[in-house]
mmCIF file of N, CA and C in Angstrom:
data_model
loop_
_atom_site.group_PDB
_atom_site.id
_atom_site.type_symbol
_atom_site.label_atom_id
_atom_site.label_comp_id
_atom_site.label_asym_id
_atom_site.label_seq_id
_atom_site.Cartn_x
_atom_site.Cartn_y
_atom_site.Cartn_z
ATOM 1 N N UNK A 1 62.087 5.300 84.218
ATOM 2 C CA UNK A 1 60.996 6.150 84.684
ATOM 3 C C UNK A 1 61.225 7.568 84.176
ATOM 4 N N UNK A 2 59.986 8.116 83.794
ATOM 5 C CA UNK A 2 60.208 9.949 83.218
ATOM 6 C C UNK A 2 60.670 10.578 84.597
ATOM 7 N N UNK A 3 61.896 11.304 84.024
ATOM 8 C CA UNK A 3 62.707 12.248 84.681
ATOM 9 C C UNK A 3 62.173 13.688 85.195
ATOM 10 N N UNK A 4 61.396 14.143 83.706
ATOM 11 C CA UNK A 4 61.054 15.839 83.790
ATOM 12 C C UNK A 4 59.427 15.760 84.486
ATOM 13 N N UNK A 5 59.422 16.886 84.823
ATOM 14 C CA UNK A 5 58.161 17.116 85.134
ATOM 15 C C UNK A 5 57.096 16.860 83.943
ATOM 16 N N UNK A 6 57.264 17.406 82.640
ATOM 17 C CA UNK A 6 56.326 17.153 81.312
ATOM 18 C C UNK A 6 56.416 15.243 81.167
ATOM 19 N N UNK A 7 57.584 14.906 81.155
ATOM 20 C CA UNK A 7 57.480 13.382 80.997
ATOM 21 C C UNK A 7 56.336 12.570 81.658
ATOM 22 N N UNK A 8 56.784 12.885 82.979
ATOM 23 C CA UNK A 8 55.807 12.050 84.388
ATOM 24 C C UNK A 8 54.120 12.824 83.922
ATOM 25 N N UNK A 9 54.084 13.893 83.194
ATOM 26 C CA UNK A 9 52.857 14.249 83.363
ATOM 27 C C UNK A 9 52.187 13.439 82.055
ATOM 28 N N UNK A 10 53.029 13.142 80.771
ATOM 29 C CA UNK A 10 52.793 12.741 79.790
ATOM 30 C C UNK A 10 52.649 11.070 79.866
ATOM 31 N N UNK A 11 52.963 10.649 81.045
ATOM 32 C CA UNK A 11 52.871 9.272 81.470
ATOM 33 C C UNK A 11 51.698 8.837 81.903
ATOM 34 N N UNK A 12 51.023 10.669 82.792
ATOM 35 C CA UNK A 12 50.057 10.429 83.252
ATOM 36 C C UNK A 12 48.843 9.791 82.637
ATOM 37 N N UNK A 13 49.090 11.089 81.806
ATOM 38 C CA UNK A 13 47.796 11.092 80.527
ATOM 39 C C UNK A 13 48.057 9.910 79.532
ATOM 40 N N UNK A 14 49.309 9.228 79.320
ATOM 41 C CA UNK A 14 49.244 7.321 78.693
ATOM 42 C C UNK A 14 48.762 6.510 79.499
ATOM 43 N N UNK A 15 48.906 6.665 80.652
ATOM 44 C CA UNK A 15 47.896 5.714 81.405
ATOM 45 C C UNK A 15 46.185 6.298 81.481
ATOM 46 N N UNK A 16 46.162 6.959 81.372
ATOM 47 C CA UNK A 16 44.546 7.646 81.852
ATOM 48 C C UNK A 16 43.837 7.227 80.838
ATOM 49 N N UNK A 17 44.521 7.791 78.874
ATOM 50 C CA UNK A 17 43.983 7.444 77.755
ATOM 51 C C UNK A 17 43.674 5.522 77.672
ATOM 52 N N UNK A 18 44.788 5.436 78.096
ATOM 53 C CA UNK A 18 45.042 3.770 78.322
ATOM 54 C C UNK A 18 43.771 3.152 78.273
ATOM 55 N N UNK A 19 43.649 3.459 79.752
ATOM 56 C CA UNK A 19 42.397 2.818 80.690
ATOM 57 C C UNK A 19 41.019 3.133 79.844
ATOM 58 N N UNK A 20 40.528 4.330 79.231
ATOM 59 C CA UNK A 20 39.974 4.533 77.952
ATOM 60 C C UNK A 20 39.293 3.843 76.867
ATOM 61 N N UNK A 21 40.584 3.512 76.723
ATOM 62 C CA UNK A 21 40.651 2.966 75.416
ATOM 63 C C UNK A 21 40.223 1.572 75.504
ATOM 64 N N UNK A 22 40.699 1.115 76.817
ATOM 65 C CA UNK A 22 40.192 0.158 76.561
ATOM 66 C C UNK A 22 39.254 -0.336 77.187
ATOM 67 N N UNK A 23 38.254 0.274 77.499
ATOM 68 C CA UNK A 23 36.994 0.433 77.952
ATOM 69 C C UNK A 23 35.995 0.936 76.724
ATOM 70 N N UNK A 24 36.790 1.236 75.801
ATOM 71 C CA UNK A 24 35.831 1.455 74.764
ATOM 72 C C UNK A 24 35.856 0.391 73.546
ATOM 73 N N UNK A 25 37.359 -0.329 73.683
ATOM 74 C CA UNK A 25 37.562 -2.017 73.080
ATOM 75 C C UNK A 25 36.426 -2.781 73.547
ATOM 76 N N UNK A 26 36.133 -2.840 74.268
ATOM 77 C CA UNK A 26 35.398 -4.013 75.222
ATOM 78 C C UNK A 26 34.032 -3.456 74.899
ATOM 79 N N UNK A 27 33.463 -2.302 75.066
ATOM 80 C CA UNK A 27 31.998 -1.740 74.794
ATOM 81 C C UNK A 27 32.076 -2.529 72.987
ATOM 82 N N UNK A 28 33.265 -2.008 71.962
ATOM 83 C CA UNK A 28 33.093 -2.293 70.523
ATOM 84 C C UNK A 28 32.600 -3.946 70.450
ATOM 85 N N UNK A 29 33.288 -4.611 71.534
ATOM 86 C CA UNK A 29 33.775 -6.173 71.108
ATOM 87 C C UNK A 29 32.081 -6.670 71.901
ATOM 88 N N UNK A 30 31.662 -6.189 73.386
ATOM 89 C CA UNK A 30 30.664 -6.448 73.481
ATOM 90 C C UNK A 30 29.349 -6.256 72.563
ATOM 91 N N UNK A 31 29.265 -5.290 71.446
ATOM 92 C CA UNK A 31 28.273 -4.936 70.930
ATOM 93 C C UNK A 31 27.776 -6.096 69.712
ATOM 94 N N UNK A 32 29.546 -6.318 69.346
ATOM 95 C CA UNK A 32 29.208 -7.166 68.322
ATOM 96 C C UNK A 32 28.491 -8.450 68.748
ATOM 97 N N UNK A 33 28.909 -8.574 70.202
ATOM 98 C CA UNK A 33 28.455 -10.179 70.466
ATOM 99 C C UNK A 33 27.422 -10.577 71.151
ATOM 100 N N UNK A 34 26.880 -9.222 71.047
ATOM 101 C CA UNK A 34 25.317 -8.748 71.542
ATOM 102 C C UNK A 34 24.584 -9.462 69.983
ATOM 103 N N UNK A 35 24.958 -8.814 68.765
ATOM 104 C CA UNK A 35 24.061 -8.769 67.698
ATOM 105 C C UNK A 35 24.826 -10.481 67.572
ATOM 106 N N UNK A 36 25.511 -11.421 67.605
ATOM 107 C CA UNK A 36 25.831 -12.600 67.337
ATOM 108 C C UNK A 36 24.660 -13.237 68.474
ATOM 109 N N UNK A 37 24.690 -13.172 69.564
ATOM 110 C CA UNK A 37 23.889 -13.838 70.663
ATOM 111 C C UNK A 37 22.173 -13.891 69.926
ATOM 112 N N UNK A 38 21.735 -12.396 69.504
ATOM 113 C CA UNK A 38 20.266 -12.530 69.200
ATOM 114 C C UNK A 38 20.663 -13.249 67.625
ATOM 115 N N UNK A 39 21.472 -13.642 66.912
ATOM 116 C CA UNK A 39 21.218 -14.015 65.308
ATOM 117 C C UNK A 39 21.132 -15.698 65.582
ATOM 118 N N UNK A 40 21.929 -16.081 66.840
ATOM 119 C CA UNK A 40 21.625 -16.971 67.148
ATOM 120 C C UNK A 40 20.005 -17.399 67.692
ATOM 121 N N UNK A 41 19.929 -16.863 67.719
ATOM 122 C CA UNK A 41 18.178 -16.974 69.065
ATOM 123 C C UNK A 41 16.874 -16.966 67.497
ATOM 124 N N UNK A 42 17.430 -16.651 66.741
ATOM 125 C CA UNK A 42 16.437 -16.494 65.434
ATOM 126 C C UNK A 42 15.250 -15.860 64.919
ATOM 127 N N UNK A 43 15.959 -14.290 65.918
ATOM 128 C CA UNK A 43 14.713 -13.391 66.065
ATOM 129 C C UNK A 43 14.977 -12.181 65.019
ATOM 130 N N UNK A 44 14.489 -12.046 63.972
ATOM 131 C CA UNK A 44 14.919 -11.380 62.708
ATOM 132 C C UNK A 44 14.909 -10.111 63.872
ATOM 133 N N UNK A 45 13.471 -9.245 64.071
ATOM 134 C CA UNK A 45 13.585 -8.217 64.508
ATOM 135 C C UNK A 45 14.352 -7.908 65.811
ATOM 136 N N UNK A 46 14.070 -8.599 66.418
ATOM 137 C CA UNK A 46 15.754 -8.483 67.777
ATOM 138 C C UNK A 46 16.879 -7.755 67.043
ATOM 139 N N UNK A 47 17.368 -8.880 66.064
ATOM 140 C CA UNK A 47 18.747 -8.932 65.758
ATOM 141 C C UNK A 47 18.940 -7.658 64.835
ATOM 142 N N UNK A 48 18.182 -7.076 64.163
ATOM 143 C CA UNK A 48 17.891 -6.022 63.598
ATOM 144 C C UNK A 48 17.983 -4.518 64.494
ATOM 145 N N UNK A 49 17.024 -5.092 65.267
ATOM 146 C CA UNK A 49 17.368 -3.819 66.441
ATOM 147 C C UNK A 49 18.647 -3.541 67.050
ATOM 148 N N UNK A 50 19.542 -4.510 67.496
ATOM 149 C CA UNK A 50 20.626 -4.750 68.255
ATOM 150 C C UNK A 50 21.306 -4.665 67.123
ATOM 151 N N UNK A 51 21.499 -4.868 65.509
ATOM 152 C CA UNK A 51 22.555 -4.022 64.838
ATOM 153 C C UNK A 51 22.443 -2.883 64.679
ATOM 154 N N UNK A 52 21.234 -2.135 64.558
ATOM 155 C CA UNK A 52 21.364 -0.694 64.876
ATOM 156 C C UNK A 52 22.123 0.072 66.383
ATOM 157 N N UNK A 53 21.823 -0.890 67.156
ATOM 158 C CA UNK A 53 22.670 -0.289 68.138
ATOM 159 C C UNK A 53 23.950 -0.646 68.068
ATOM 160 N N UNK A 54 24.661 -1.615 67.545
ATOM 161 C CA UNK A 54 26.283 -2.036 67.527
ATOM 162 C C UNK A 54 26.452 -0.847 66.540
ATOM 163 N N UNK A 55 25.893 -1.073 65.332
ATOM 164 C CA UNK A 55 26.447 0.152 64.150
ATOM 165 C C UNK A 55 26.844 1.597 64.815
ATOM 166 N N UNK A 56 26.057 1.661 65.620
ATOM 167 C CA UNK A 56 26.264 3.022 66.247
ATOM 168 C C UNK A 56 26.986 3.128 67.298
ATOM 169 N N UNK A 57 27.868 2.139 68.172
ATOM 170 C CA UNK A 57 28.620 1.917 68.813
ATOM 171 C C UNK A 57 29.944 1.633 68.221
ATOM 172 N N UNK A 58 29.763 1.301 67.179
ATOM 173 C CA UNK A 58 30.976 1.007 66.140
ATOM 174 C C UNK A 58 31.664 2.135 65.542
ATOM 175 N N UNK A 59 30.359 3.021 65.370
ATOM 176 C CA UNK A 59 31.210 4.014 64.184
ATOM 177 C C UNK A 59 31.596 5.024 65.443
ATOM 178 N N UNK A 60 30.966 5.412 66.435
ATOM 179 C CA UNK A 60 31.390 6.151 67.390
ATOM 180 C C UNK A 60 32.882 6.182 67.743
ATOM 181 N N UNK A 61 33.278 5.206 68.210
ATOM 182 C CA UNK A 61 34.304 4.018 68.541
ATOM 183 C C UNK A 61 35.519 4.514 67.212
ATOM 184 N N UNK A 62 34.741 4.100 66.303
ATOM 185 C CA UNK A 62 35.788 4.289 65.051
ATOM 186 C C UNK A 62 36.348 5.736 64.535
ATOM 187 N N UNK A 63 34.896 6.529 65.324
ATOM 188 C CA UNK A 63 35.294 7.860 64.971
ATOM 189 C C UNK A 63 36.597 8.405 65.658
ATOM 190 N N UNK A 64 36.627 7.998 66.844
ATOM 191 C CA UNK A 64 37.842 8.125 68.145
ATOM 192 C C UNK A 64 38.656 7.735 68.000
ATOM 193 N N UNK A 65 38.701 7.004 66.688
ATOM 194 C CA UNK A 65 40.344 6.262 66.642
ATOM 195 C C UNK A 65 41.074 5.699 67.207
ATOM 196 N N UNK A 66 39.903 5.053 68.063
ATOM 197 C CA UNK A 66 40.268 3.226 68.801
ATOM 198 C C UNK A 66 40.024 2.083 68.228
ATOM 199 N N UNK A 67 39.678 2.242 66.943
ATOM 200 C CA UNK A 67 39.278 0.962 65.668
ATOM 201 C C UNK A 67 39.579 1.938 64.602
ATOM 202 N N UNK A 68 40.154 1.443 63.720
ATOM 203 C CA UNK A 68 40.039 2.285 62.077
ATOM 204 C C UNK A 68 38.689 1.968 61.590
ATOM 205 N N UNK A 69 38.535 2.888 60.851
ATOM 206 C CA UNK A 69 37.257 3.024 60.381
ATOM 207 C C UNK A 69 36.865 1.836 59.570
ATOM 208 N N UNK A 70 37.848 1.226 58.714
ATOM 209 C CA UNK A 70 37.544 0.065 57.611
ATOM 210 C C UNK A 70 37.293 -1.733 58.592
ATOM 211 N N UNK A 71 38.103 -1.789 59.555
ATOM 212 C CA UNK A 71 37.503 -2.687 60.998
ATOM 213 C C UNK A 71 36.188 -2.368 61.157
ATOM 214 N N UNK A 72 36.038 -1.677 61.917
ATOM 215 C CA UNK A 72 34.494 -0.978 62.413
ATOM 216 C C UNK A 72 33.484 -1.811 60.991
ATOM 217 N N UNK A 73 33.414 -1.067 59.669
ATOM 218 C CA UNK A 73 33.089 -0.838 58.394
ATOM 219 C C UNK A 73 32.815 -2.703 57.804
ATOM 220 N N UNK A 74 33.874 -3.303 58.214
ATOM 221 C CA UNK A 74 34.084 -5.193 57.923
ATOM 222 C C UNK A 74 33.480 -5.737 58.871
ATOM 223 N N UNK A 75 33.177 -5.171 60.443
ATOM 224 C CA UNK A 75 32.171 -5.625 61.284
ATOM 225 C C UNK A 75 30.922 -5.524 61.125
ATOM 226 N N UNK A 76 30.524 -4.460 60.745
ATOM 227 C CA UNK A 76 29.259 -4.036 60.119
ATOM 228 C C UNK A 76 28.965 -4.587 59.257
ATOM 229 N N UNK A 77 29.596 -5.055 57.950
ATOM 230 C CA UNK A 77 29.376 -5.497 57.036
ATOM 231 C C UNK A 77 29.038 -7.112 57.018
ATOM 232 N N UNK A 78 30.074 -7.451 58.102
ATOM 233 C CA UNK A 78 29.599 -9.155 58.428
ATOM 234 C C UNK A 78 28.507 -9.148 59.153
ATOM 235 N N UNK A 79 28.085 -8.253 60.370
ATOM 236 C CA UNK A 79 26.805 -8.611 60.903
ATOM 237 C C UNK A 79 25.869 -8.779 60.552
ATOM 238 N N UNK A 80 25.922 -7.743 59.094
ATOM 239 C CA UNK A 80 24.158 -7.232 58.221
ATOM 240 C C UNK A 80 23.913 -8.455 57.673
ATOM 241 N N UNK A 81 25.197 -8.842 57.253
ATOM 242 C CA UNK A 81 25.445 -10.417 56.411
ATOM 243 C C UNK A 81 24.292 -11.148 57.262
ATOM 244 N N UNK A 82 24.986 -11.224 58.401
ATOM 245 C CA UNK A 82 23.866 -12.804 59.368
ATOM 246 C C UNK A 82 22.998 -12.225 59.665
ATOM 247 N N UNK A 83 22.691 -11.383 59.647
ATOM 248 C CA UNK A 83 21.081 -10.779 59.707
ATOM 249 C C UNK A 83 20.302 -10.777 58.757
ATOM 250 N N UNK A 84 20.518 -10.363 57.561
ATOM 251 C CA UNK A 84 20.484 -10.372 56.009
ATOM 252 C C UNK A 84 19.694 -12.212 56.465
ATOM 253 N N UNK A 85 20.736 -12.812 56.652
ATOM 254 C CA UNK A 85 20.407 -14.286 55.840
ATOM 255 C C UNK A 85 19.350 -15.266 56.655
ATOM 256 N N UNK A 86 19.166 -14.570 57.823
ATOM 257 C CA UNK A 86 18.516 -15.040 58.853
ATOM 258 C C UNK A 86 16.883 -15.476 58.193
ATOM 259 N N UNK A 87 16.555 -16.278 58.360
ATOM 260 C CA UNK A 87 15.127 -17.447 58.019
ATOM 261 C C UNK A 87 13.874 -15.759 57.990
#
């Protein structure tokens, strides 16, 4: 356990960022499987709409440096894919 006063406070703020972070994992991971749910359903413009909103949940996300940017960038790139190819 941190000894100094700066330690215990620096523990604080690893748990606080923690909790964060990964609340903003789960927003990234939900978005994508938002735009997978409508590519399934076979609604070009749905699924279109709902990658504009992941894209922008993605790069946000990526900007914060809770995803690297080139993750974020390969998610994006596979979604447009199944949207792209959609009937």
């Amino acid at each position: 356990m941190a000894n100094s006063a700066q330690a215990r406070k620096r523990a604080r703020q690893a748990q606080k960022n923690r909790a964060h972070n990964a609340s903003l994992r789960t927003a990234f991971r939900t978005a994508v499987k938002k735009v997978l749910k409508v590519v399934e359903t076979g609604d070009k413009a749905a699924a279109q709409a709902e990658l504009q909103a992941a894209t922008k949940v993605m790069d946000r996300i990526a900007d914060k440096g809770v995803f690297h940017k080139n993750k974020a960038a390969r998610h994006k790139s596979r979604l447009s894919a199944k949207v792209k190819a959609m009937a």
